[in-house]
PDB file of C-alpha atoms and ligand atoms in Angstrom:
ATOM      1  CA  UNK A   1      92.451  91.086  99.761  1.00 92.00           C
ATOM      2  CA  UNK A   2      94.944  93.858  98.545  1.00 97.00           C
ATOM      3  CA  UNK A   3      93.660  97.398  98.585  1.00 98.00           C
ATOM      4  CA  UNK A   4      94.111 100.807  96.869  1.00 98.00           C
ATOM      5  CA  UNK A   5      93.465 104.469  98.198  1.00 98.00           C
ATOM      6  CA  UNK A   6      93.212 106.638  95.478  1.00 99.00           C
ATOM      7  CA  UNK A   7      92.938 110.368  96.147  1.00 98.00           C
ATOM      8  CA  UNK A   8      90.907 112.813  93.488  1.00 98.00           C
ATOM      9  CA  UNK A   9      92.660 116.249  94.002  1.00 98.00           C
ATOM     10  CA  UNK A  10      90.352 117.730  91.867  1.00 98.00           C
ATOM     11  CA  UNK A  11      86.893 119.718  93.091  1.00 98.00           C
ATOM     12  CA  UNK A  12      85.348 117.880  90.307  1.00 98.00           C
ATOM     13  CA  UNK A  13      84.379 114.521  91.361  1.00 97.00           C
ATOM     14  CA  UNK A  14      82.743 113.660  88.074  1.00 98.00           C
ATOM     15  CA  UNK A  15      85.573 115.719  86.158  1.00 98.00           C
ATOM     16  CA  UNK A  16      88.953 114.765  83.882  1.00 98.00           C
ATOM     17  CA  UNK A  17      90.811 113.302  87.054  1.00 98.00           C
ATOM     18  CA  UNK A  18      87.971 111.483  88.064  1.00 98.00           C
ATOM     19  CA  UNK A  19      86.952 109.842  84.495  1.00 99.00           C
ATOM     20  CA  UNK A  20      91.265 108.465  84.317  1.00 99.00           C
ATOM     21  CA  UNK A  21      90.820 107.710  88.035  1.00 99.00           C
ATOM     22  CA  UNK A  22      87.778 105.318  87.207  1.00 98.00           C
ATOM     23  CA  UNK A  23      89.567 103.894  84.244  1.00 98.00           C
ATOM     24  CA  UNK A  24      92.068 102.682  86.577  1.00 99.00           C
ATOM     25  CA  UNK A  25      89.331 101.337  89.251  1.00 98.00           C
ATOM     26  CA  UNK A  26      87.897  99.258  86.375  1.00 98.00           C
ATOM     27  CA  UNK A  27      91.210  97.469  85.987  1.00 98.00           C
ATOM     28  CA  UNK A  28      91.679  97.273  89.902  1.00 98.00           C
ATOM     29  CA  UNK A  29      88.197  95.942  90.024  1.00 98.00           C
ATOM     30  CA  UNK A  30      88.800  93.076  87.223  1.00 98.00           C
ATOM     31  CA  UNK A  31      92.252  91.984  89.060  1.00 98.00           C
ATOM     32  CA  UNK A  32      90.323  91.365  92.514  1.00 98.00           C
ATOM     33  CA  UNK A  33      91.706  94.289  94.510  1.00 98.00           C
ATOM     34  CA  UNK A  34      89.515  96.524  96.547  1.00 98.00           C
ATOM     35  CA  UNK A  35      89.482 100.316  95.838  1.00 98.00           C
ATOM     36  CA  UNK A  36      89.226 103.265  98.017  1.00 98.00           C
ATOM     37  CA  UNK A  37      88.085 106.646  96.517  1.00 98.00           C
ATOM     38  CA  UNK A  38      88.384 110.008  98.239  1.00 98.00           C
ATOM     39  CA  UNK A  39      87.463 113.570  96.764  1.00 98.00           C
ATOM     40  CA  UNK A  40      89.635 116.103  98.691  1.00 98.00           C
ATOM     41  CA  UNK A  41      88.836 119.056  95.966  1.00 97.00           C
ATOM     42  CA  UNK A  42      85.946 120.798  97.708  1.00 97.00           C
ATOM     43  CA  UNK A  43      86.875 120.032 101.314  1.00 98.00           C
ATOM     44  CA  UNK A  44      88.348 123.055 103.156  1.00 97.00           C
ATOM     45  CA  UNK A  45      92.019 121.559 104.020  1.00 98.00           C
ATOM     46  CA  UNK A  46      94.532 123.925 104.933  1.00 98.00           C
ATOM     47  CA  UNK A  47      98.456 123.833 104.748  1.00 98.00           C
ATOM     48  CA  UNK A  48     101.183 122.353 107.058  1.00 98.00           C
ATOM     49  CA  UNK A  49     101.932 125.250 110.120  1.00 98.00           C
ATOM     50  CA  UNK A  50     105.001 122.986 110.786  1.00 98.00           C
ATOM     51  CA  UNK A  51     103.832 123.035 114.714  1.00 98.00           C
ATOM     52  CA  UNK A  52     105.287 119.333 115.117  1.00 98.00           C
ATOM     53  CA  UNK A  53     102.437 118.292 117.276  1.00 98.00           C
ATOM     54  CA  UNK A  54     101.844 115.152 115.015  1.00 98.00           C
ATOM     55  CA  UNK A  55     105.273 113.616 116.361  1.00 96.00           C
ATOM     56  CA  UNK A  56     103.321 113.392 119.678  1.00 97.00           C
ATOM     57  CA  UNK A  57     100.015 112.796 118.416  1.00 98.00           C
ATOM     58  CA  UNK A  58     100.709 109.936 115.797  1.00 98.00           C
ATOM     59  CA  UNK A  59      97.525 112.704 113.392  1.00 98.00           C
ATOM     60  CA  UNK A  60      97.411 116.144 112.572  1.00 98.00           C
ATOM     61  CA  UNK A  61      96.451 118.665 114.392  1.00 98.00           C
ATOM     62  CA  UNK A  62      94.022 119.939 112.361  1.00 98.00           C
ATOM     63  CA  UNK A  63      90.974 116.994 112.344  1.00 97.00           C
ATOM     64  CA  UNK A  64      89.878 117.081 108.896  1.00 98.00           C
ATOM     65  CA  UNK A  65      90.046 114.816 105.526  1.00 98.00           C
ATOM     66  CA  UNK A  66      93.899 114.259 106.096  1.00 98.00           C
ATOM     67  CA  UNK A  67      93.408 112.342 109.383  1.00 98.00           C
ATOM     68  CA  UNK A  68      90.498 110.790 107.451  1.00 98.00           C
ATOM     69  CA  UNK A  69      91.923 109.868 104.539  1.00 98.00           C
ATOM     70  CA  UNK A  70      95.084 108.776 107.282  1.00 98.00           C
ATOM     71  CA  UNK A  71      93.458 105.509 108.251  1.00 98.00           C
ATOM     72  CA  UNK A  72      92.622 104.632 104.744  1.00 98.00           C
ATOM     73  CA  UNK A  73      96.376 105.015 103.700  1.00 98.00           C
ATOM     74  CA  UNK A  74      97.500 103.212 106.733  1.00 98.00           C
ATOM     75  CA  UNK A  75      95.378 100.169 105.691  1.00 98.00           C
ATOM     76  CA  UNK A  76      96.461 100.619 101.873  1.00 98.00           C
ATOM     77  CA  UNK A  77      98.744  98.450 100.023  1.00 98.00           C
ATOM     78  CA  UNK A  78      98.704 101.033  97.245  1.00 98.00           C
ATOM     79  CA  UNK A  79      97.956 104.648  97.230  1.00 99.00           C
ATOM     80  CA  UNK A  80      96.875 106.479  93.648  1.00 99.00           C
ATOM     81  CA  UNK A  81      97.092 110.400  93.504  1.00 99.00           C
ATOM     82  CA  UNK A  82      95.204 112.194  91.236  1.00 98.00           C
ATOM     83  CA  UNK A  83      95.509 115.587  90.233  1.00 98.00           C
ATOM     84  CA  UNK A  84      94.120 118.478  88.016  1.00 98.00           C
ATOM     85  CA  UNK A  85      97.031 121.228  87.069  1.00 98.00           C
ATOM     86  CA  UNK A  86      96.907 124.519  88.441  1.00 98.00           C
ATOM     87  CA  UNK A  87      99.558 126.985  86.919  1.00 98.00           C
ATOM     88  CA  UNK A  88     101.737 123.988  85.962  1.00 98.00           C
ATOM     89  CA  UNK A  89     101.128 122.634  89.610  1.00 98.00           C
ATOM     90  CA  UNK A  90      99.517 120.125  91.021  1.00 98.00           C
ATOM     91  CA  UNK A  91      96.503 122.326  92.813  1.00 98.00           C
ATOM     92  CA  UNK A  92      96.822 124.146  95.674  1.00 98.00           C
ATOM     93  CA  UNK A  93      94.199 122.148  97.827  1.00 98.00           C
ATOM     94  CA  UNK A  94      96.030 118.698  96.895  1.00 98.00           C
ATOM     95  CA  UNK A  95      99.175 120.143  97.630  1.00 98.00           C
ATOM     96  CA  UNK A  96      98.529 121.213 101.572  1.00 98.00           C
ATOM     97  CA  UNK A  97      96.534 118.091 101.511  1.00 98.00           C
ATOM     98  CA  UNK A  98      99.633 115.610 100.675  1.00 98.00           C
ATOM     99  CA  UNK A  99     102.175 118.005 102.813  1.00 98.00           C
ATOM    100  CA  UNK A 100     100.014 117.281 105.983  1.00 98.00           C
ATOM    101  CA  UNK A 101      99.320 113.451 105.148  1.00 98.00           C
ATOM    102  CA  UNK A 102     102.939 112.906 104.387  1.00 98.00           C
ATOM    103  CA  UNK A 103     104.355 114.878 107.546  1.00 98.00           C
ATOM    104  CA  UNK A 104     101.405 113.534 109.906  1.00 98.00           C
ATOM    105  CA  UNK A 105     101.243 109.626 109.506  1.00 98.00           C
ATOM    106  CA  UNK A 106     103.822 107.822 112.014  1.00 97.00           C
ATOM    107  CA  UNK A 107     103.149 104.636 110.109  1.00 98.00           C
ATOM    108  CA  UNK A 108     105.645 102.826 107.721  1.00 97.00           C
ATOM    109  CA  UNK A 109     104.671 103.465 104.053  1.00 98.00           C
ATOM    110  CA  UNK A 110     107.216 101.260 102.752  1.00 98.00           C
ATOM    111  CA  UNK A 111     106.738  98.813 100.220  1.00 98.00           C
ATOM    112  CA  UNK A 112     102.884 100.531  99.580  1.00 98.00           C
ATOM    113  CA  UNK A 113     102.582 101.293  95.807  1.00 98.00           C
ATOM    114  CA  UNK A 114     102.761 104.825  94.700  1.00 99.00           C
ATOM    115  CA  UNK A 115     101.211 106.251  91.339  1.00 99.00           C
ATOM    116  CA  UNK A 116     100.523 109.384  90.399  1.00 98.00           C
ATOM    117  CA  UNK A 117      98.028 110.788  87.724  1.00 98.00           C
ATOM    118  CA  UNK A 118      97.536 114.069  86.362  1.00 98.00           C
ATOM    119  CA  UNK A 119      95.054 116.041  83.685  1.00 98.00           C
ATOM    120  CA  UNK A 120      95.458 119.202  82.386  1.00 98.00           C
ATOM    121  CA  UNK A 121      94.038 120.971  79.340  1.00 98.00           C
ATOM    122  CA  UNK A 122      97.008 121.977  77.524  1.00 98.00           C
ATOM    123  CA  UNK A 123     100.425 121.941  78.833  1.00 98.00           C
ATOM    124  CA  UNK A 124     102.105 121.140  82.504  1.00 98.00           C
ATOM    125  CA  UNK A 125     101.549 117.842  83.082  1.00 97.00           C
ATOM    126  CA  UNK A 126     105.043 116.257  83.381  1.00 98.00           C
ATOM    127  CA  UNK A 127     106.117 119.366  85.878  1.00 98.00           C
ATOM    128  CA  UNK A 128     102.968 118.389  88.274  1.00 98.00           C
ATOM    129  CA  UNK A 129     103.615 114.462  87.793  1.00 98.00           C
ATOM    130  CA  UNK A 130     107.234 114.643  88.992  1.00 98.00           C
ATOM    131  CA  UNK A 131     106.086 117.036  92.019  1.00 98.00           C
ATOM    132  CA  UNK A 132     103.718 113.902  92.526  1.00 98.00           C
ATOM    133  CA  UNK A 133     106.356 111.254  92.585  1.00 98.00           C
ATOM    134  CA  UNK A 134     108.480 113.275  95.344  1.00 98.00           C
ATOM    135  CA  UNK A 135     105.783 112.029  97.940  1.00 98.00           C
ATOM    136  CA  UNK A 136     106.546 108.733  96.880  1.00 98.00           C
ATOM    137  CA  UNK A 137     110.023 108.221  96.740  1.00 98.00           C
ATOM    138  CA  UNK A 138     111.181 109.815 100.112  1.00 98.00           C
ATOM    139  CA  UNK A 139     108.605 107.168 101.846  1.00 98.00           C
ATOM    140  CA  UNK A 140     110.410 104.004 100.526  1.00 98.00           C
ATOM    141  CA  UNK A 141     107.353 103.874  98.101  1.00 98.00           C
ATOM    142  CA  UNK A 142     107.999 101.982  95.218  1.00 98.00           C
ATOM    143  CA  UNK A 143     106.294 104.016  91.887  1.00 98.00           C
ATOM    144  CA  UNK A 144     103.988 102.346  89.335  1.00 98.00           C
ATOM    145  CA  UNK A 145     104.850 103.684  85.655  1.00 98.00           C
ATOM    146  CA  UNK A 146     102.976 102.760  82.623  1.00 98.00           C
ATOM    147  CA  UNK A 147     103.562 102.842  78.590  1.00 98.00           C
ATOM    148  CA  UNK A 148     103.684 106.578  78.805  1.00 98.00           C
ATOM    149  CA  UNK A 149     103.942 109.436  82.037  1.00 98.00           C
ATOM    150  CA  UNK A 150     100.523 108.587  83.762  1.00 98.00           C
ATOM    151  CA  UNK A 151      98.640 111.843  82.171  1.00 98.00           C
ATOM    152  CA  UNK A 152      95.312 112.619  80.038  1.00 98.00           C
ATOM    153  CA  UNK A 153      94.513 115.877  78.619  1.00 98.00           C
ATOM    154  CA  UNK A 154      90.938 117.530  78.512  1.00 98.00           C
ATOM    155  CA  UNK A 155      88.941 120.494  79.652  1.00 98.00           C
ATOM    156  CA  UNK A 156      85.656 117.833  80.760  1.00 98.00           C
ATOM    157  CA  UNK A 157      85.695 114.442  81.479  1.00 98.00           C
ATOM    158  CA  UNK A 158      83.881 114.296  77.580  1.00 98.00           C
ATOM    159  CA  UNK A 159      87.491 115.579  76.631  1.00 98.00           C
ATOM    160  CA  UNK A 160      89.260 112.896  78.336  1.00 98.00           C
ATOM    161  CA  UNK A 161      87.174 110.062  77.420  1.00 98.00           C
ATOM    162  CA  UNK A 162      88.314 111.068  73.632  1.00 98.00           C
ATOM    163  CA  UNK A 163      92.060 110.780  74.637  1.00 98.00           C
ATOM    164  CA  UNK A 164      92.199 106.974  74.171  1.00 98.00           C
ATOM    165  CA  UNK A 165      95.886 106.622  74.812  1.00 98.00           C
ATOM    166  CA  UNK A 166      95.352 108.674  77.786  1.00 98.00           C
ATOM    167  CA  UNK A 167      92.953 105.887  78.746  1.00 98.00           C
ATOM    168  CA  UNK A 168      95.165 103.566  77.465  1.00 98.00           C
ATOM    169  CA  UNK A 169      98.441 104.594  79.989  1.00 98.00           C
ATOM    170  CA  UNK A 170      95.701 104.593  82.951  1.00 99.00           C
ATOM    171  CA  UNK A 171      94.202 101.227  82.047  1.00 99.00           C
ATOM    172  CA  UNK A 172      98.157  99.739  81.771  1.00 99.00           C
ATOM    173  CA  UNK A 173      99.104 101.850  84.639  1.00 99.00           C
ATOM    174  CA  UNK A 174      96.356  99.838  86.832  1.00 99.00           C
ATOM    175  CA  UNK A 175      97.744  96.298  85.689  1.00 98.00           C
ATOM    176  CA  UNK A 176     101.556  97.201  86.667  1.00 98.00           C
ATOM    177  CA  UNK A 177      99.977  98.953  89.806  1.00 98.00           C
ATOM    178  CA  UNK A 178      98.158  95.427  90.650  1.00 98.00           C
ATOM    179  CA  UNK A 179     101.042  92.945  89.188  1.00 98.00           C
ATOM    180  CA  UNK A 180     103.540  94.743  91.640  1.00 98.00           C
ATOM    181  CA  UNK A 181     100.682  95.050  94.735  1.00 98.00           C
ATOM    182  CA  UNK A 182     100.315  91.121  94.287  1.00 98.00           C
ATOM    183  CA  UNK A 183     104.033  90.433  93.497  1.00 98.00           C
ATOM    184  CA  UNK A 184     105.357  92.716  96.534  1.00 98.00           C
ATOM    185  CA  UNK A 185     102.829  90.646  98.903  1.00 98.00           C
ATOM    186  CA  UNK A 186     104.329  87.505  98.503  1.00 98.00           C
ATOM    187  CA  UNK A 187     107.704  88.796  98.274  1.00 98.00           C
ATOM    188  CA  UNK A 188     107.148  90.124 101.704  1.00 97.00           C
ATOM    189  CA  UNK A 189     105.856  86.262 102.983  1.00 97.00           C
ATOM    190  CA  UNK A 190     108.930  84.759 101.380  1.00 98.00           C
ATOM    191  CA  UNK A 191     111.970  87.669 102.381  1.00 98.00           C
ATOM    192  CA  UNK A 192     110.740  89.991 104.643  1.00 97.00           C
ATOM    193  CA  UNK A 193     110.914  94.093 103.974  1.00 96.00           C
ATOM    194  CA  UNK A 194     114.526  94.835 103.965  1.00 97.00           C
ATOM    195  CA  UNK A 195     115.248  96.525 107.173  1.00 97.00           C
ATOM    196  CA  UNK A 196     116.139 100.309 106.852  1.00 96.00           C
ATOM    197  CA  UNK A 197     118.683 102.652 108.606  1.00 96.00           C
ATOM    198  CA  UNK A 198     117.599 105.440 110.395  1.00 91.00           C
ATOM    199  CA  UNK A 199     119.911 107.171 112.978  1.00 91.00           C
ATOM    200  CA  UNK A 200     121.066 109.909 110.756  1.00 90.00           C
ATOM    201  CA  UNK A 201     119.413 113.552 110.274  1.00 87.00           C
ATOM    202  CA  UNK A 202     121.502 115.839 108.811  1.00 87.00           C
ATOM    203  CA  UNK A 203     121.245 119.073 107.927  1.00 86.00           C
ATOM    204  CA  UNK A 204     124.912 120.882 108.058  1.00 80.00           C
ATOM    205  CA  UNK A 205     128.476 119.553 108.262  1.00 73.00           C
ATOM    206  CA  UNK A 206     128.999 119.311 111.515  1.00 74.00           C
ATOM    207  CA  UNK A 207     125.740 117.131 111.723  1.00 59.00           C
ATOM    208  CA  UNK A 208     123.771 118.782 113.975  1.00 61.00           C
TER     209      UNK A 208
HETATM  210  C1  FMN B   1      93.000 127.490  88.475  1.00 91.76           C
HETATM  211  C2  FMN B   1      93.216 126.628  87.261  1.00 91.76           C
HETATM  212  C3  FMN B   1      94.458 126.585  86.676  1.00 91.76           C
HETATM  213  C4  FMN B   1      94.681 125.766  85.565  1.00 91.76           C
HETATM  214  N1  FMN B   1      95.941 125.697  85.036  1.00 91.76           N
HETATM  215  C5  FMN B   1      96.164 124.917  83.965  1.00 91.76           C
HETATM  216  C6  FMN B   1      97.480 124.784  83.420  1.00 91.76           C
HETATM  217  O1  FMN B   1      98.453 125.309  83.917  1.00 91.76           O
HETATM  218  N2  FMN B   1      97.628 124.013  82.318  1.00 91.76           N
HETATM  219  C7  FMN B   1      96.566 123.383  81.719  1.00 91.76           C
HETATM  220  O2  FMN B   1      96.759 122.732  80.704  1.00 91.76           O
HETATM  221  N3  FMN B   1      95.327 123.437  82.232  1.00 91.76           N
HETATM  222  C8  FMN B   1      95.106 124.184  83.354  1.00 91.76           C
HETATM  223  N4  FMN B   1      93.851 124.220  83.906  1.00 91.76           N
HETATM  224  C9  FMN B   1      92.806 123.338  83.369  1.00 91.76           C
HETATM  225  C10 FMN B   1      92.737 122.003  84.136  1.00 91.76           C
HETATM  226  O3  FMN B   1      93.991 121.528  84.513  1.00 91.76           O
HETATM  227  C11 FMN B   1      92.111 120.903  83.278  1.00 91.76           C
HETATM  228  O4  FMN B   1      90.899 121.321  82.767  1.00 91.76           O
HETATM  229  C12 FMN B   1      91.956 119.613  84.049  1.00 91.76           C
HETATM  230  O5  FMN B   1      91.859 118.548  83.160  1.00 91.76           O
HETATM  231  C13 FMN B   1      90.721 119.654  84.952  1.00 91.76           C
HETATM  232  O6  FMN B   1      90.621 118.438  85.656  1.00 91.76           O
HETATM  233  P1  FMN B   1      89.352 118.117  86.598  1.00 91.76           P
HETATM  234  O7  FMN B   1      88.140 118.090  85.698  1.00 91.76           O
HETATM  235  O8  FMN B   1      89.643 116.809  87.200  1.00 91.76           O
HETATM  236  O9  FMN B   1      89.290 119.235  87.610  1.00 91.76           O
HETATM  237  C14 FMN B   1      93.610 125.012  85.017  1.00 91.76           C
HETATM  238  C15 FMN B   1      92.341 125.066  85.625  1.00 91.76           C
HETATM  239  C16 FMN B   1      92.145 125.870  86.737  1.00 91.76           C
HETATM  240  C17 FMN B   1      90.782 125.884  87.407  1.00 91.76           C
END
């Protein structure tokens, strides 16, 4: 059975991001594929120190919801990230959250189905979506769209569940999420992943 991780950014776990989130579980739920939730808003998770001890450890240093929420994504053939905007931003506690899961994990995310969803009252969406996608699409993660960018707009979740096309882009969001989940599975039985390069890090001309 194929199964999704979806993260709730948000330290509302009955909030806007939650109520879009669960749209999209409903749809996961009717297409046979299990689903993962995790609230991350009201743990304590700080930032990335950039110590490098993960490249030796295979986990973070720091032993909190990111090596947690680690295992899930490892055995995840899709990962959803939900967020509430902050300042135009995905928040801040999402944010060092992704940063540490990203850097941390040794295992290959490729070919696991990214989407990104975001909620805000008024206006930043789009900005915090396509800071979103960026986690995605330097993991060989291919992204999910739907019939609009995958946003709702409210103050409550009573807010969002008025925003039917909001509702609407999750719900259609969830069946191109599950078609390609299903589709990528047996394309992987029939072809194989294509096999990546890797040797090359560079950072200045000379290449070193
Ligand atoms: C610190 C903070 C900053 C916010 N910044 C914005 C913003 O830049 N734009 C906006 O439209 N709403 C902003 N909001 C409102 C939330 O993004 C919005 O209510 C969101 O839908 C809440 O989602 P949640 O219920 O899942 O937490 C902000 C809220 C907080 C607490």
């Amino acid at each position: 059975m194929s199964r999704i991780l979806l993260i709730n950014g948000s330290p509302h776990s009955n909030g806007c991001t939650a109520t879009a989130l669960a749209e999209m579980i409903k749809v996961f739920d009717a297409e046979g594929i299990e689903t993962q939730l995790f609230n991350i808003g009201n743990r304590n998770i700080r930032g990335c120190v950039a110590c490098g001890n993960c490249r030796k450890a295979g986990k973070c240093i720091f032993d909190d919801a990111v090596n947690e929420a680690a295992e899930l994504f490892r055995e995840s053939d899709g990962l959803v990230i939900g967020s509430p905007v902050y300042y135009g931003s995905p928040n801040g506690t999402l944010l060092s959250f992704l940063d540490r899961l990203f850097y941390s994990t040794p295992f290959s995310k490729h070919f696991k189905v990214g989407a990104a969803i975001v909620s805000c009252r008024r206006g930043g969406n789009t900005a915090s979506f396509d800071v979103l996608n960026k986690y995605f699409t330097i993991s060989s993660m291919p992204v999910a769209s739907s019939t609009y960018w995958n946003q709702v707009h409210g103050f409550t979740a009573e807010d969002v569940k008025k925003d039917l096309e909001g509702l609407q882009t999750m719900r259609n969001l969830a069946k191109n999420m599950a078609f390609m989940i299903k589709a990528i599975g047996e394309a992987k039985e029939k072809y194989g992943l294509p096999k990546l390069e890797r040797g090359s890090f560079t950072s200045f001309p000379d290449g070193k």
